[in-house]
PDB file of C-alpha atoms in Angstrom:
ATOM      1  CA  LEU A 870      -0.988 -44.149  39.045  1.00 48.00           C
ATOM      2  CA  VAL A 871      -3.625 -42.088  40.733  1.00 50.00           C
ATOM      3  CA  ASP A 872      -5.789 -41.296  37.668  1.00 68.00           C
ATOM      4  CA  TRP A 873      -5.695 -44.839  36.266  1.00 66.00           C
ATOM      5  CA  ALA A 874      -6.931 -45.992  39.744  1.00 73.00           C
ATOM      6  CA  SER A 875      -9.472 -43.650  40.288  1.00 75.00           C
ATOM      7  CA  GLN A 876     -10.600 -44.351  36.277  1.00 76.00           C
ATOM      8  CA  ALA A 877     -10.601 -48.128  37.269  1.00 79.00           C
ATOM      9  CA  THR A 878     -12.711 -47.178  40.129  1.00 81.00           C
ATOM     10  CA  ALA A 879     -15.537 -45.246  38.176  1.00 79.00           C
ATOM     11  CA  LEU A 880     -15.597 -48.033  35.644  1.00 83.00           C
ATOM     12  CA  GLU A 881     -16.387 -50.849  38.041  1.00 83.00           C
ATOM     13  CA  ALA A 882     -18.894 -49.036  39.788  1.00 84.00           C
ATOM     14  CA  VAL A 883     -21.123 -50.304  36.712  1.00 85.00           C
ATOM     15  CA  PRO A 884     -21.521 -54.321  36.850  1.00 88.00           C
ATOM     16  CA  ILE A 885     -20.763 -55.917  34.298  1.00 90.00           C
ATOM     17  CA  GLY A 886     -24.282 -56.844  32.776  1.00 90.00           C
ATOM     18  CA  SER A 887     -26.073 -53.567  33.834  1.00 89.00           C
ATOM     19  CA  ARG A 888     -28.622 -52.074  31.581  1.00 90.00           C
ATOM     20  CA  LEU A 889     -28.391 -48.258  30.838  1.00 90.00           C
ATOM     21  CA  ASP A 890     -29.881 -45.348  29.108  1.00 90.00           C
ATOM     22  CA  GLY A 891     -27.358 -44.213  26.407  1.00 90.00           C
ATOM     23  CA  GLU A 892     -27.216 -41.361  23.827  1.00 93.00           C
ATOM     24  CA  VAL A 893     -24.919 -41.717  20.509  1.00 95.00           C
ATOM     25  CA  ILE A 894     -22.102 -39.487  20.152  1.00 94.00           C
ATOM     26  CA  ASP A 895     -20.835 -40.515  17.120  1.00 94.00           C
ATOM     27  CA  TYR A 896     -20.439 -43.766  14.367  1.00 95.00           C
ATOM     28  CA  VAL A 897     -17.519 -45.257  12.304  1.00 93.00           C
ATOM     29  CA  PRO A 898     -18.746 -47.783  10.191  1.00 90.00           C
ATOM     30  CA  ARG A 899     -17.050 -51.386  10.569  1.00 88.00           C
ATOM     31  CA  TYR A 900     -15.668 -49.932  13.987  1.00 93.00           C
ATOM     32  CA  GLY A 901     -18.743 -49.145  16.285  1.00 95.00           C
ATOM     33  CA  CYS A 902     -20.222 -46.069  17.872  1.00 95.00           C
ATOM     34  CA  ARG A 903     -19.023 -44.019  21.184  1.00 95.00           C
ATOM     35  CA  MET A 904     -22.151 -43.448  23.450  1.00 95.00           C
ATOM     36  CA  ARG A 905     -22.588 -41.404  26.594  1.00 92.00           C
ATOM     37  CA  VAL A 906     -24.455 -43.582  29.237  1.00 90.00           C
ATOM     38  CA  THR A 907     -26.251 -43.161  32.433  1.00 83.00           C
ATOM     39  CA  GLN A 908     -27.398 -45.202  34.867  1.00 66.00           C
ATOM     40  CA  VAL A 909     -30.419 -44.986  37.838  1.00 52.00           C
ATOM     41  CA  ASP A 910     -29.208 -45.872  41.266  1.00 51.00           C
ATOM     42  CA  GLU A 911     -31.548 -47.855  43.768  1.00 45.00           C
ATOM     43  CA  ALA A 912     -33.022 -44.440  45.049  1.00 44.00           C
ATOM     44  CA  GLY A 913     -34.177 -43.457  41.339  1.00 45.00           C
ATOM     45  CA  ALA A 914     -31.585 -40.408  40.726  1.00 47.00           C
ATOM     46  CA  GLU A 915     -29.925 -40.336  37.546  1.00 52.00           C
ATOM     47  CA  GLY A 916     -26.069 -40.310  37.380  1.00 52.00           C
ATOM     48  CA  GLU A 917     -23.054 -40.499  35.035  1.00 49.00           C
ATOM     49  CA  ALA A 918     -22.179 -43.757  34.482  1.00 47.00           C
ATOM     50  CA  ALA A 919     -18.543 -42.935  33.987  1.00 42.00           C
ATOM     51  CA  PRO A 920     -16.412 -39.718  34.486  1.00 40.00           C
ATOM     52  CA  ALA A 921     -18.011 -36.988  32.986  1.00 39.00           C
ATOM     53  CA  ASP A 922     -14.385 -35.879  31.403  1.00 38.00           C
ATOM     54  CA  ALA A 923     -13.915 -39.323  29.682  1.00 41.00           C
ATOM     55  CA  VAL A 924     -15.762 -41.299  26.759  1.00 53.00           C
ATOM     56  CA  SER A 925     -18.373 -42.904  28.403  1.00 80.00           C
ATOM     57  CA  ALA A 926     -18.766 -46.365  26.497  1.00 94.00           C
ATOM     58  CA  PHE A 927     -18.049 -47.677  23.186  1.00 96.00           C
ATOM     59  CA  CYS A 928     -20.420 -50.178  21.437  1.00 96.00           C
ATOM     60  CA  PRO A 929     -18.524 -52.221  18.603  1.00 96.00           C
ATOM     61  CA  SER A 930     -20.238 -52.472  15.208  1.00 93.00           C
ATOM     62  CA  GLY A 931     -21.101 -56.272  15.589  1.00 93.00           C
ATOM     63  CA  LYS A 932     -22.991 -55.513  19.057  1.00 95.00           C
ATOM     64  CA  ILE A 933     -25.443 -53.030  17.644  1.00 95.00           C
ATOM     65  CA  ALA A 934     -27.910 -55.321  15.963  1.00 94.00           C
ATOM     66  CA  ASP A 935     -28.729 -59.151  16.065  1.00 92.00           C
ATOM     67  CA  ARG A 936     -27.687 -59.040  12.531  1.00 89.00           C
ATOM     68  CA  ARG A 937     -24.409 -57.899  10.893  1.00 83.00           C
ATOM     69  CA  ASP A 938     -26.346 -57.403   7.487  1.00 84.00           C
ATOM     70  CA  GLU A 939     -29.239 -55.488   9.529  1.00 87.00           C
ATOM     71  CA  PRO A 940     -29.090 -51.350   8.418  1.00 86.00           C
ATOM     72  CA  VAL A 941     -28.199 -49.613  11.524  1.00 88.00           C
ATOM     73  CA  ALA A 942     -27.940 -46.044   9.852  1.00 84.00           C
ATOM     74  CA  ASP A 943     -30.825 -44.700  11.651  1.00 89.00           C
ATOM     75  CA  SER A 944     -29.820 -46.039  15.337  1.00 91.00           C
ATOM     76  CA  VAL A 945     -26.244 -44.527  15.332  1.00 93.00           C
ATOM     77  CA  GLU A 946     -26.735 -40.960  14.222  1.00 93.00           C
ATOM     78  CA  ALA A 947     -25.644 -38.641  16.890  1.00 94.00           C
ATOM     79  CA  GLY A 948     -27.877 -37.941  19.750  1.00 93.00           C
ATOM     80  CA  VAL A 949     -30.098 -40.884  18.895  1.00 94.00           C
ATOM     81  CA  GLN A 950     -31.263 -42.636  22.578  1.00 93.00           C
ATOM     82  CA  ALA A 951     -30.938 -46.113  23.031  1.00 92.00           C
ATOM     83  CA  GLN A 952     -30.329 -48.558  25.752  1.00 92.00           C
ATOM     84  CA  CYS A 953     -27.300 -50.669  26.363  1.00 94.00           C
ATOM     85  CA  ARG A 954     -25.866 -53.274  28.475  1.00 94.00           C
ATOM     86  CA  VAL A 955     -22.338 -53.567  30.053  1.00 94.00           C
ATOM     87  CA  LEU A 956     -20.110 -56.440  28.899  1.00 94.00           C
ATOM     88  CA  PHE A 957     -16.605 -55.793  30.204  1.00 91.00           C
ATOM     89  CA  TYR A 958     -14.394 -52.608  30.815  1.00 91.00           C
ATOM     90  CA  ASN A 959     -11.574 -50.982  28.858  1.00 91.00           C
ATOM     91  CA  TYR A 960      -9.284 -49.695  31.137  1.00 88.00           C
ATOM     92  CA  LEU A 961      -7.032 -48.392  28.254  1.00 87.00           C
ATOM     93  CA  GLU A 962      -9.617 -45.896  27.087  1.00 85.00           C
ATOM     94  CA  ALA A 963     -11.442 -45.607  30.373  1.00 85.00           C
ATOM     95  CA  SER A 964     -14.789 -46.508  28.887  1.00 91.00           C
ATOM     96  CA  LEU A 965     -17.269 -49.251  29.107  1.00 94.00           C
ATOM     97  CA  VAL A 966     -17.947 -51.496  26.389  1.00 96.00           C
ATOM     98  CA  VAL A 967     -21.412 -52.268  25.661  1.00 96.00           C
ATOM     99  CA  THR A 968     -24.109 -53.863  23.488  1.00 96.00           C
ATOM    100  CA  ARG A 969     -27.139 -52.618  21.820  1.00 96.00           C
ATOM    101  CA  ARG A 970     -28.123 -55.980  20.348  1.00 95.00           C
ATOM    102  CA  PRO A 971     -31.907 -56.921  21.206  1.00 95.00           C
ATOM    103  CA  ALA A 972     -31.241 -60.302  21.993  1.00 94.00           C
ATOM    104  CA  ASP A 973     -28.262 -59.476  24.557  1.00 95.00           C
ATOM    105  CA  MET A 974     -30.838 -56.826  26.312  1.00 94.00           C
ATOM    106  CA  LYS A 975     -33.535 -59.892  27.038  1.00 93.00           C
ATOM    107  CA  ASP A 976     -33.559 -60.803  30.819  1.00 88.00           C
ATOM    108  CA  THR A 977     -32.834 -64.305  30.038  1.00 89.00           C
ATOM    109  CA  CYS A 978     -29.646 -63.338  28.268  1.00 92.00           C
ATOM    110  CA  LEU A 979     -26.461 -63.896  30.594  1.00 93.00           C
ATOM    111  CA  VAL A 980     -23.723 -61.600  29.877  1.00 93.00           C
ATOM    112  CA  SER A 981     -21.553 -62.147  33.196  1.00 92.00           C
ATOM    113  CA  VAL A 982     -21.234 -64.820  35.693  1.00 93.00           C
ATOM    114  CA  THR A 983     -21.523 -62.277  38.429  1.00 90.00           C
ATOM    115  CA  GLU A 984     -25.594 -62.935  37.379  1.00 91.00           C
ATOM    116  CA  LEU A 985     -25.645 -66.101  38.700  1.00 93.00           C
ATOM    117  CA  THR A 986     -25.541 -67.545  42.285  1.00 91.00           C
ATOM    118  CA  PRO A 987     -24.457 -70.737  43.981  1.00 92.00           C
ATOM    119  CA  GLY A 988     -27.353 -73.061  43.764  1.00 91.00           C
ATOM    120  CA  GLN A 989     -28.962 -71.702  40.498  1.00 92.00           C
ATOM    121  CA  LEU A 990     -30.306 -74.110  38.249  1.00 93.00           C
ATOM    122  CA  VAL A 991     -29.052 -73.510  34.457  1.00 94.00           C
ATOM    123  CA  SER A 992     -28.946 -75.351  31.016  1.00 95.00           C
ATOM    124  CA  GLY A 993     -26.431 -74.819  28.221  1.00 96.00           C
ATOM    125  CA  VAL A 994     -24.559 -76.723  25.542  1.00 97.00           C
ATOM    126  CA  VAL A 995     -21.156 -78.812  25.757  1.00 97.00           C
ATOM    127  CA  SER A 996     -18.702 -76.522  23.882  1.00 96.00           C
ATOM    128  CA  ARG A 997     -15.432 -78.039  24.835  1.00 95.00           C
ATOM    129  CA  VAL A 998     -14.448 -81.600  26.388  1.00 96.00           C
ATOM    130  CA  THR A 999     -10.986 -82.210  28.467  1.00 95.00           C
ATOM    131  CA  ASP A1000      -9.492 -84.805  30.330  1.00 93.00           C
ATOM    132  CA  PHE A1001     -10.389 -83.009  33.449  1.00 94.00           C
ATOM    133  CA  GLY A1002     -14.162 -82.271  32.575  1.00 95.00           C
ATOM    134  CA  ALA A1003     -16.385 -80.411  30.012  1.00 96.00           C
ATOM    135  CA  PHE A1004     -17.019 -76.860  29.617  1.00 97.00           C
ATOM    136  CA  VAL A1005     -20.748 -76.099  29.160  1.00 97.00           C
ATOM    137  CA  GLN A1006     -21.676 -72.727  27.264  1.00 97.00           C
ATOM    138  CA  LEU A1007     -24.699 -71.147  29.024  1.00 96.00           C
ATOM    139  CA  SER A1008     -24.806 -68.280  26.485  1.00 94.00           C
ATOM    140  CA  GLU A1009     -22.745 -66.570  23.941  1.00 93.00           C
ATOM    141  CA  TYR A1010     -20.699 -64.595  27.216  1.00 94.00           C
ATOM    142  CA  VAL A1011     -20.637 -67.370  29.943  1.00 95.00           C
ATOM    143  CA  THR A1012     -19.218 -70.331  30.132  1.00 96.00           C
ATOM    144  CA  GLY A1013     -18.550 -72.691  32.981  1.00 96.00           C
ATOM    145  CA  LEU A1014     -16.527 -75.665  33.871  1.00 97.00           C
ATOM    146  CA  VAL A1015     -18.231 -79.166  34.966  1.00 96.00           C
ATOM    147  CA  HIS A1016     -15.216 -81.041  36.484  1.00 95.00           C
ATOM    148  CA  LEU A1017     -14.953 -84.579  35.806  1.00 94.00           C
ATOM    149  CA  ARG A1018     -16.000 -85.373  39.624  1.00 93.00           C
ATOM    150  CA  GLN A1019     -19.147 -83.237  39.146  1.00 94.00           C
ATOM    151  CA  LEU A1020     -20.299 -84.705  35.854  1.00 94.00           C
ATOM    152  CA  THR A1021     -21.633 -87.899  37.754  1.00 93.00           C
ATOM    153  CA  ASP A1022     -22.855 -89.411  41.013  1.00 90.00           C
ATOM    154  CA  VAL A1023     -20.516 -92.398  40.734  1.00 91.00           C
ATOM    155  CA  PRO A1024     -16.708 -91.257  40.092  1.00 86.00           C
ATOM    156  CA  LEU A1025     -15.676 -91.974  36.568  1.00 89.00           C
ATOM    157  CA  ALA A1026     -12.086 -91.989  35.005  1.00 90.00           C
ATOM    158  CA  THR A1027     -12.816 -90.247  32.039  1.00 92.00           C
ATOM    159  CA  VAL A1028     -15.503 -87.977  30.718  1.00 93.00           C
ATOM    160  CA  PRO A1029     -18.662 -89.937  29.664  1.00 91.00           C
ATOM    161  CA  LYS A1030     -19.857 -90.101  26.244  1.00 89.00           C
ATOM    162  CA  ARG A1031     -23.176 -88.148  26.734  1.00 89.00           C
ATOM    163  CA  PHE A1032     -21.288 -85.085  27.358  1.00 93.00           C
ATOM    164  CA  GLN A1033     -20.349 -84.696  23.839  1.00 93.00           C
ATOM    165  CA  ILE A1034     -20.131 -81.705  21.935  1.00 95.00           C
ATOM    166  CA  ASP A1035     -23.274 -79.469  21.488  1.00 96.00           C
ATOM    167  CA  ALA A1036     -25.097 -82.073  23.747  1.00 96.00           C
ATOM    168  CA  LYS A1037     -27.716 -80.144  26.105  1.00 96.00           C
ATOM    169  CA  VAL A1038     -26.815 -80.146  29.674  1.00 95.00           C
ATOM    170  CA  LYS A1039     -28.738 -79.285  32.630  1.00 95.00           C
ATOM    171  CA  CYS A1040     -26.321 -77.925  35.638  1.00 94.00           C
ATOM    172  CA  ARG A1041     -26.277 -76.436  39.073  1.00 94.00           C
ATOM    173  CA  VAL A1042     -24.059 -73.561  40.016  1.00 95.00           C
ATOM    174  CA  LEU A1043     -21.685 -74.392  42.727  1.00 94.00           C
ATOM    175  CA  ARG A1044     -19.123 -71.645  42.850  1.00 93.00           C
ATOM    176  CA  VAL A1045     -18.688 -67.893  41.181  1.00 94.00           C
ATOM    177  CA  PHE A1046     -15.538 -66.594  40.849  1.00 92.00           C
ATOM    178  CA  PRO A1047     -16.300 -62.939  39.482  1.00 87.00           C
ATOM    179  CA  GLU A1048     -12.525 -61.663  39.470  1.00 83.00           C
ATOM    180  CA  LYS A1049     -11.524 -64.012  37.181  1.00 86.00           C
ATOM    181  CA  ARG A1050     -14.896 -64.627  35.441  1.00 86.00           C
ATOM    182  CA  LEU A1051     -14.897 -68.372  36.342  1.00 91.00           C
ATOM    183  CA  LEU A1052     -18.004 -70.574  36.900  1.00 95.00           C
ATOM    184  CA  SER A1053     -18.027 -73.950  38.584  1.00 96.00           C
ATOM    185  CA  LEU A1054     -21.210 -76.325  37.786  1.00 96.00           C
ATOM    186  CA  THR A1055     -22.443 -79.624  38.483  1.00 94.00           C
ATOM    187  CA  ALA A1056     -24.187 -82.170  36.241  1.00 94.00           C
ATOM    188  CA  LYS A1057     -24.739 -84.772  39.108  1.00 93.00           C
ATOM    189  CA  LYS A1058     -28.195 -85.910  38.657  1.00 91.00           C
ATOM    190  CA  SER A1059     -28.584 -85.989  42.361  1.00 89.00           C
ATOM    191  CA  LEU A1060     -27.866 -82.370  42.497  1.00 90.00           C
ATOM    192  CA  VAL A1061     -29.689 -81.036  39.501  1.00 89.00           C
ATOM    193  CA  LYS A1062     -33.058 -81.953  40.635  1.00 85.00           C
ATOM    194  CA  ASP A1063     -35.740 -79.361  40.801  1.00 72.00           C
ATOM    195  CA  ASP A1064     -36.727 -80.025  44.899  1.00 74.00           C
ATOM    196  CA  PHE A1065     -32.775 -80.262  45.692  1.00 70.00           C
ATOM    197  CA  GLN A1066     -31.998 -77.738  48.211  1.00 69.00           C
ATOM    198  CA  PHE A1067     -28.400 -76.348  47.661  1.00 68.00           C
ATOM    199  CA  VAL A1068     -26.617 -75.040  50.990  1.00 64.00           C
ATOM    200  CA  SER A1069     -23.261 -75.128  50.444  1.00 64.00           C
ATOM    201  CA  PHE A1070     -20.607 -76.419  48.080  1.00 59.00           C
ATOM    202  CA  GLU A1071     -19.428 -79.425  50.501  1.00 62.00           C
ATOM    203  CA  GLN A1072     -22.695 -80.885  49.332  1.00 61.00           C
ATOM    204  CA  ALA A1073     -21.007 -81.403  45.982  1.00 60.00           C
ATOM    205  CA  ARG A1074     -17.845 -83.174  47.507  1.00 60.00           C
ATOM    206  CA  ARG A1075     -19.438 -86.145  49.071  1.00 57.00           C
TER     207      ARG A1075
END
């Protein structure tokens, strides 16, 4: 139990979404590549991002290049240096799961709800509609819920037709739940105005 706890603590010391420098250890086609990664702390000193006696990170084959049919042979040879970004933790293998896709490395790409803060304006597309609200996809990795009461300024009994699948929506972040990887959003017009000053969740409950 002590080992599991220490391994989990070491992994969680590297926040989801972190950008790391890595070195390829080996590669298995259609599976992915193992990497040893390092990070730079606030003081600028390099250190191991995971225990030295453990596999540091794993990048699935689908997360190496933007297109699955793109040749990757040269980029997965042992010793190749490459930047990557943390997606989640594999506690069983005591390793980080990372992505190397150029699209995921962009500053505009969200990979975790922890990269968002209450009051922040975001845009996405409706991915699912239910009786209690609409789910809005902000990126491939992040989806938030706009509760029925947060869809419009005037309370409605059902989800408005404009919130149909694939519809583009502008929202504001209400609450972030990192542990559960959940995100609460509002699409009320009065709250998504550019000049609106968001102070607390209570403003959205009025």
